[in-house]
XYZ file of C-alpha atoms in Angstrom:
365
model
C 0.808 -2.564 31.237
C -2.419 -2.767 29.250
C -3.633 0.074 27.078
C -7.160 0.911 25.970
C -7.129 0.470 22.209
C -9.887 1.123 19.713
C -10.557 -0.625 16.428
C -8.703 1.669 14.040
C -9.988 1.416 10.459
C -7.756 4.210 9.134
C -6.548 4.005 5.543
C -3.132 5.242 6.662
C -1.236 5.773 8.818
C -2.861 2.582 9.897
C -3.076 -0.181 12.429
C 0.020 -2.251 13.263
C 0.182 -5.687 14.907
C -0.009 -5.347 18.692
C 2.761 -7.912 19.036
C 5.049 -5.628 17.030
C 4.050 -2.528 18.992
C 4.738 -4.329 22.259
C 8.183 -5.421 21.060
C 8.964 -1.870 19.930
C 7.787 -0.552 23.294
C 9.943 -2.988 25.236
C 13.039 -2.038 23.215
C 12.302 1.676 23.005
C 14.875 3.052 25.437
C 17.505 0.352 25.057
C 17.405 -1.565 21.809
C 18.899 -5.023 22.399
C 21.443 -3.778 24.917
C 22.764 -0.945 22.740
C 21.877 1.642 25.376
C 19.998 3.652 22.742
C 16.666 3.911 21.033
C 16.767 3.115 17.314
C 15.705 6.728 16.715
C 18.942 7.874 18.334
C 21.537 5.578 16.818
C 23.787 6.181 13.815
C 22.600 4.659 10.574
C 26.235 3.672 10.009
C 26.465 1.740 13.263
C 26.823 -2.049 13.316
C 23.564 -2.274 15.242
C 21.561 -0.478 12.568
C 23.403 -2.207 9.729
C 22.086 -5.452 11.205
C 18.568 -4.001 11.438
C 18.416 -2.910 7.790
C 20.156 -6.048 6.552
C 17.677 -8.309 8.313
C 14.747 -6.178 7.144
C 15.776 -6.550 3.514
C 16.418 -10.282 3.814
C 13.137 -10.929 5.595
C 11.278 -9.011 2.877
C 13.088 -11.021 0.208
C 12.084 -14.213 1.991
C 8.426 -13.159 2.310
C 8.067 -12.188 -1.358
C 10.588 -14.616 -2.860
C 12.270 -11.632 -4.508
C 14.638 -12.778 -7.294
C 18.341 -11.976 -6.949
C 18.239 -9.618 -9.941
C 15.918 -7.206 -8.120
C 17.080 -4.475 -5.758
C 15.202 -3.520 -2.598
C 15.371 0.200 -1.834
C 14.186 2.064 1.264
C 13.525 5.635 0.119
C 12.101 8.644 1.932
C 9.360 10.798 0.453
C 6.638 8.186 0.637
C 4.850 6.718 -2.366
C 4.023 10.157 -3.768
C 7.664 10.849 -4.647
C 7.550 7.778 -6.886
C 4.963 9.500 -9.082
C 7.910 11.615 -10.259
C 10.881 9.282 -9.758
C 9.413 6.578 -11.978
C 9.027 8.699 -15.139
C 12.326 10.467 -14.375
C 14.148 7.137 -14.376
C 12.155 4.903 -16.716
C 11.102 7.248 -19.530
C 13.819 6.562 -22.088
C 11.625 7.350 -25.096
C 9.520 9.864 -23.205
C 6.320 7.812 -23.528
C 4.459 5.791 -20.909
C 1.083 4.079 -20.650
C -1.103 4.456 -17.564
C -4.326 2.753 -16.509
C -6.654 5.143 -14.669
C -8.580 3.366 -11.909
C -9.011 5.974 -9.192
C -7.596 8.872 -7.227
C -4.036 7.601 -6.868
C -3.534 6.562 -10.470
C -4.956 9.979 -11.461
C -2.323 11.702 -9.338
C 0.400 9.547 -10.848
C -0.800 10.407 -14.349
C -0.822 14.145 -13.625
C 2.725 14.000 -12.278
C 4.099 11.835 -15.104
C 2.813 14.336 -17.680
C 5.459 16.763 -16.419
C 8.207 14.473 -17.713
C 6.908 13.007 -20.944
C 3.922 11.849 -22.973
C 1.341 9.872 -21.031
C -1.166 7.635 -22.806
C -4.154 6.631 -20.689
C -4.792 3.241 -22.273
C -7.781 2.278 -20.106
C -9.989 3.988 -17.531
C -12.897 3.247 -15.216
C -13.796 6.902 -14.781
C -17.114 6.344 -16.581
C -18.475 4.495 -13.531
C -16.743 6.542 -10.842
C -13.863 4.070 -10.617
C -16.038 1.246 -9.308
C -14.329 -1.443 -11.381
C -11.051 -2.383 -13.084
C -11.240 -2.029 -16.879
C -10.490 -4.898 -19.248
C -6.764 -4.747 -19.966
C -6.358 -7.909 -22.005
C -5.765 -6.066 -25.279
C -4.421 -2.604 -24.572
C -3.355 -0.248 -27.326
C 0.279 0.100 -26.297
C 2.590 1.915 -28.724
C 5.908 0.343 -29.646
C 7.836 3.245 -28.131
C 6.182 3.008 -24.710
C 8.696 2.721 -21.897
C 6.403 1.079 -19.348
C 2.803 0.379 -18.323
C 1.727 1.733 -14.936
C -1.082 0.563 -12.647
C -2.239 1.275 -9.105
C -2.945 -2.301 -8.084
C -5.182 -1.381 -5.157
C -6.976 1.963 -5.100
C -7.118 2.993 -1.440
C -9.833 5.626 -1.865
C -12.180 3.907 -4.305
C -11.641 0.378 -2.967
C -10.868 -1.536 -6.159
C -8.157 -4.120 -6.700
C -6.721 -5.947 -9.690
C -7.469 -9.675 -9.915
C -5.542 -10.162 -13.158
C -2.556 -8.151 -14.329
C -2.751 -6.324 -17.687
C -1.224 -7.658 -20.860
C 1.574 -5.140 -21.324
C 2.593 -6.464 -24.763
C 6.069 -7.108 -23.428
C 6.513 -3.666 -21.895
C 7.699 -3.154 -18.321
C 4.916 -3.335 -15.725
C 5.119 -0.798 -12.889
C 2.766 -1.211 -9.937
C 1.832 0.969 -6.992
C 1.008 -1.647 -4.342
C 0.922 0.771 -1.408
C -2.364 -0.295 0.187
C -2.036 -4.014 -0.592
C 1.687 -4.518 -0.055
C 2.344 -7.869 1.680
C -1.373 -8.639 1.942
C -1.147 -11.596 -0.441
C 1.489 -13.545 -2.411
C 3.093 -11.681 -5.310
C 5.150 -13.004 -8.211
C 7.747 -10.242 -8.324
C 9.115 -11.430 -11.671
C 5.861 -10.307 -13.329
C 6.881 -6.697 -12.690
C 9.725 -4.411 -13.590
C 9.099 -2.253 -10.535
C 6.864 -2.516 -7.466
C 6.573 0.161 -4.841
C 4.573 0.755 -1.707
C 4.242 3.522 0.849
C 4.749 1.659 4.108
C 2.185 3.546 6.207
C -0.704 1.672 4.649
C 0.099 -1.823 5.840
C 3.621 -2.150 7.205
C 5.034 0.666 9.333
C 5.325 4.358 10.208
C 4.751 6.965 7.503
C 7.589 8.705 5.691
C 9.096 5.951 3.590
C 8.495 3.896 0.462
C 9.876 0.492 -0.442
C 10.872 0.089 -4.091
C 11.578 -3.304 -5.620
C 13.208 -2.763 -8.996
C 14.786 -5.059 -11.585
C 18.484 -4.281 -11.819
C 18.539 -3.665 -15.576
C 16.088 -0.782 -15.119
C 18.496 1.143 -12.900
C 20.139 3.619 -15.253
C 23.520 5.292 -14.791
C 23.376 9.035 -13.980
C 24.801 9.983 -17.388
C 21.879 8.208 -19.056
C 19.365 10.379 -17.216
C 18.440 13.965 -18.113
C 20.792 16.416 -16.429
C 17.910 18.001 -14.531
C 17.082 14.813 -12.601
C 18.089 15.468 -8.964
C 20.746 13.156 -7.599
C 18.378 11.964 -4.896
C 15.734 11.048 -7.477
C 17.954 8.586 -9.374
C 17.322 4.979 -8.385
C 21.020 4.272 -8.855
C 21.829 6.733 -6.075
C 19.927 4.583 -3.602
C 20.990 1.274 -5.108
C 24.711 2.092 -5.062
C 24.542 3.381 -1.499
C 22.491 0.630 0.068
C 19.585 3.032 0.720
C 21.974 5.246 2.702
C 22.875 8.070 0.331
C 21.620 10.295 3.117
C 20.370 9.391 6.592
C 17.465 7.019 5.940
C 14.230 6.773 7.878
C 15.836 4.489 10.443
C 12.791 4.239 12.683
C 10.465 3.260 9.852
C 12.939 0.679 8.537
C 13.204 -0.816 12.022
C 9.458 -1.087 12.573
C 8.887 -2.442 9.052
C 11.533 -5.060 9.770
C 9.662 -6.086 12.896
C 6.474 -6.453 10.853
C 8.334 -8.620 8.313
C 9.440 -10.917 11.120
C 5.882 -11.053 12.432
C 4.550 -12.032 8.997
C 7.150 -14.776 8.674
C 6.258 -16.017 12.149
C 2.553 -16.434 11.369
C 3.254 -18.368 8.174
C 3.939 -15.811 5.457
C 1.816 -14.199 2.771
C -0.242 -17.290 1.945
C -1.540 -17.370 5.514
C -2.022 -13.594 5.548
C -4.032 -13.781 2.321
C -6.406 -16.361 3.780
C -6.892 -14.240 6.881
C -7.616 -11.144 4.782
C -10.131 -12.977 2.590
C -11.854 -14.353 5.671
C -12.293 -11.046 7.484
C -13.243 -9.035 4.372
C -15.964 -11.598 3.693
C -17.567 -10.679 7.011
C -17.892 -7.067 5.886
C -18.977 -7.778 2.320
C -21.566 -10.378 3.371
C -23.126 -7.741 5.603
C -23.146 -5.068 2.884
C -24.740 -7.488 0.418
C -27.723 -8.119 2.687
C -28.064 -4.682 4.271
C -30.957 -2.431 3.293
C -29.218 0.692 4.628
C -25.585 0.264 3.609
C -24.312 -0.415 0.110
C -20.847 -1.227 -1.183
C -19.655 1.033 -4.008
C -17.446 -1.421 -5.930
C -18.443 -4.126 -8.410
C -18.063 -7.485 -6.660
C -15.392 -8.857 -8.960
C -13.022 -6.000 -8.169
C -13.560 -5.512 -4.436
C -10.477 -4.734 -2.384
C -9.653 -6.837 0.659
C -7.878 -3.851 2.181
C -10.194 -0.854 1.657
C -13.975 -1.266 1.779
C -15.978 1.875 0.868
C -19.724 1.935 1.495
C -22.571 4.462 1.635
C -26.119 4.915 2.840
C -27.051 7.149 -0.071
C -27.601 10.112 2.245
C -24.643 12.320 3.186
C -26.217 13.419 6.460
C -26.908 9.827 7.456
C -23.353 8.862 6.498
C -22.070 11.533 8.884
C -24.407 10.292 11.604
C -23.074 6.753 11.220
C -19.466 7.963 11.358
C -20.159 9.850 14.589
C -21.933 6.863 16.122
C -19.149 4.429 15.235
C -16.502 6.707 16.721
C -18.466 7.009 19.949
C -18.684 3.213 20.070
C -14.916 2.731 19.716
C -14.492 2.389 15.953
C -12.412 5.184 14.492
C -11.429 6.549 11.058
C -14.449 5.209 9.184
C -15.172 8.467 7.398
C -14.726 8.109 3.640
C -12.069 10.124 1.862
C -13.045 13.762 1.409
C -13.059 13.349 -2.396
C -15.714 10.607 -2.398
C -17.572 10.848 0.912
C -19.477 8.001 2.537
C -17.681 5.543 4.776
C -14.632 3.333 4.374
C -13.310 0.474 6.487
C -9.652 -0.301 5.881
C -9.077 -3.875 6.989
C -5.306 -4.117 6.680
C -3.213 -7.094 7.755
C -3.129 -6.062 11.413
C -6.890 -5.600 11.746
C -8.164 -8.683 13.607
C -11.242 -10.464 12.351
C -12.819 -9.680 15.722
C -12.653 -5.998 14.877
C -14.565 -6.481 11.629
C -17.139 -8.682 13.353
C -17.621 -6.062 16.059
C -18.088 -3.309 13.475
C -20.624 -5.358 11.533
C -22.585 -6.120 14.689
C -22.673 -2.407 15.519
C -23.829 -1.479 12.014
C -26.548 -4.134 12.178
C -27.842 -2.683 15.441
C -27.644 0.853 14.071
C -29.670 -0.165 11.019
C -32.264 -2.013 13.086
C -32.704 0.825 15.559
C -32.822 3.451 12.821
C -35.764 1.717 11.158
C -37.674 2.013 14.391
């Protein structure tokens, strides 16, 4: 059965590979002869134990995750990590944050509830259109970690070079770039990503954390909820309570798909190639302008504007009518935004660019 599908440029929940969706569809009512849908089966069953075990191993293979790092599947999405990270990692009660957009701002606001937050660099002065120089940050000796949002989904910036943390632990929110390019996990103390941006259904976050950063409950403040201790999830194999089985299953299918096509090196080349189509158009267009400095452009989230809010709205309406959906910019910044995640085919970006070219040409008339 064939389905009419649009080009979905949503920033999340977002597009998934059709091959994965077809596999999920075919196994929906009876997963591999179990007689059940994955949504119905016990998380303690042998069938699901195999699903989660393979998902973790495939992720380890894709990212070459060192043995001294734990992989945790936690509910609550990436937003819960804004609190869990300071709860667990603030030993001295001090942390350094780099402010590069809406999501790092939210993380900063949340972390301030649990300790002292030093904003050691910011790009607020230019509406978060670049990544600040972080080669010589003023990091105090008592800082517990340095936090970055490595790809800002709303403002469309991405880090090309990691900050010099002066030996402090680096924590990175990779939600909207997770598995889009190779990553040297050993450069970080903790990486996390909400899966709905690039990997699977919403409602879960994947945390990759170095084992020595997982503190025993007695080391944490007494007010830290049991569920919010990383050790709770580590000791229980991500099954302290019933996990998001469906999300884990679909994410696992995406991991297998990524391995099948050649891994993150191949995915990176594909992402560079299709983003270039969009950026080349924006650089020559007289109507549409990108909002990010070229050096810091995201391959995943491409914001652009006409300079006129009414015209922006007109373009959004026209694109939706033509079969391109979710191009409206985030409500906090306006304009338009094309999220070109892993599963977005290059053909989709080409089709969008061709439409925008025709819109611009006809509008001039």
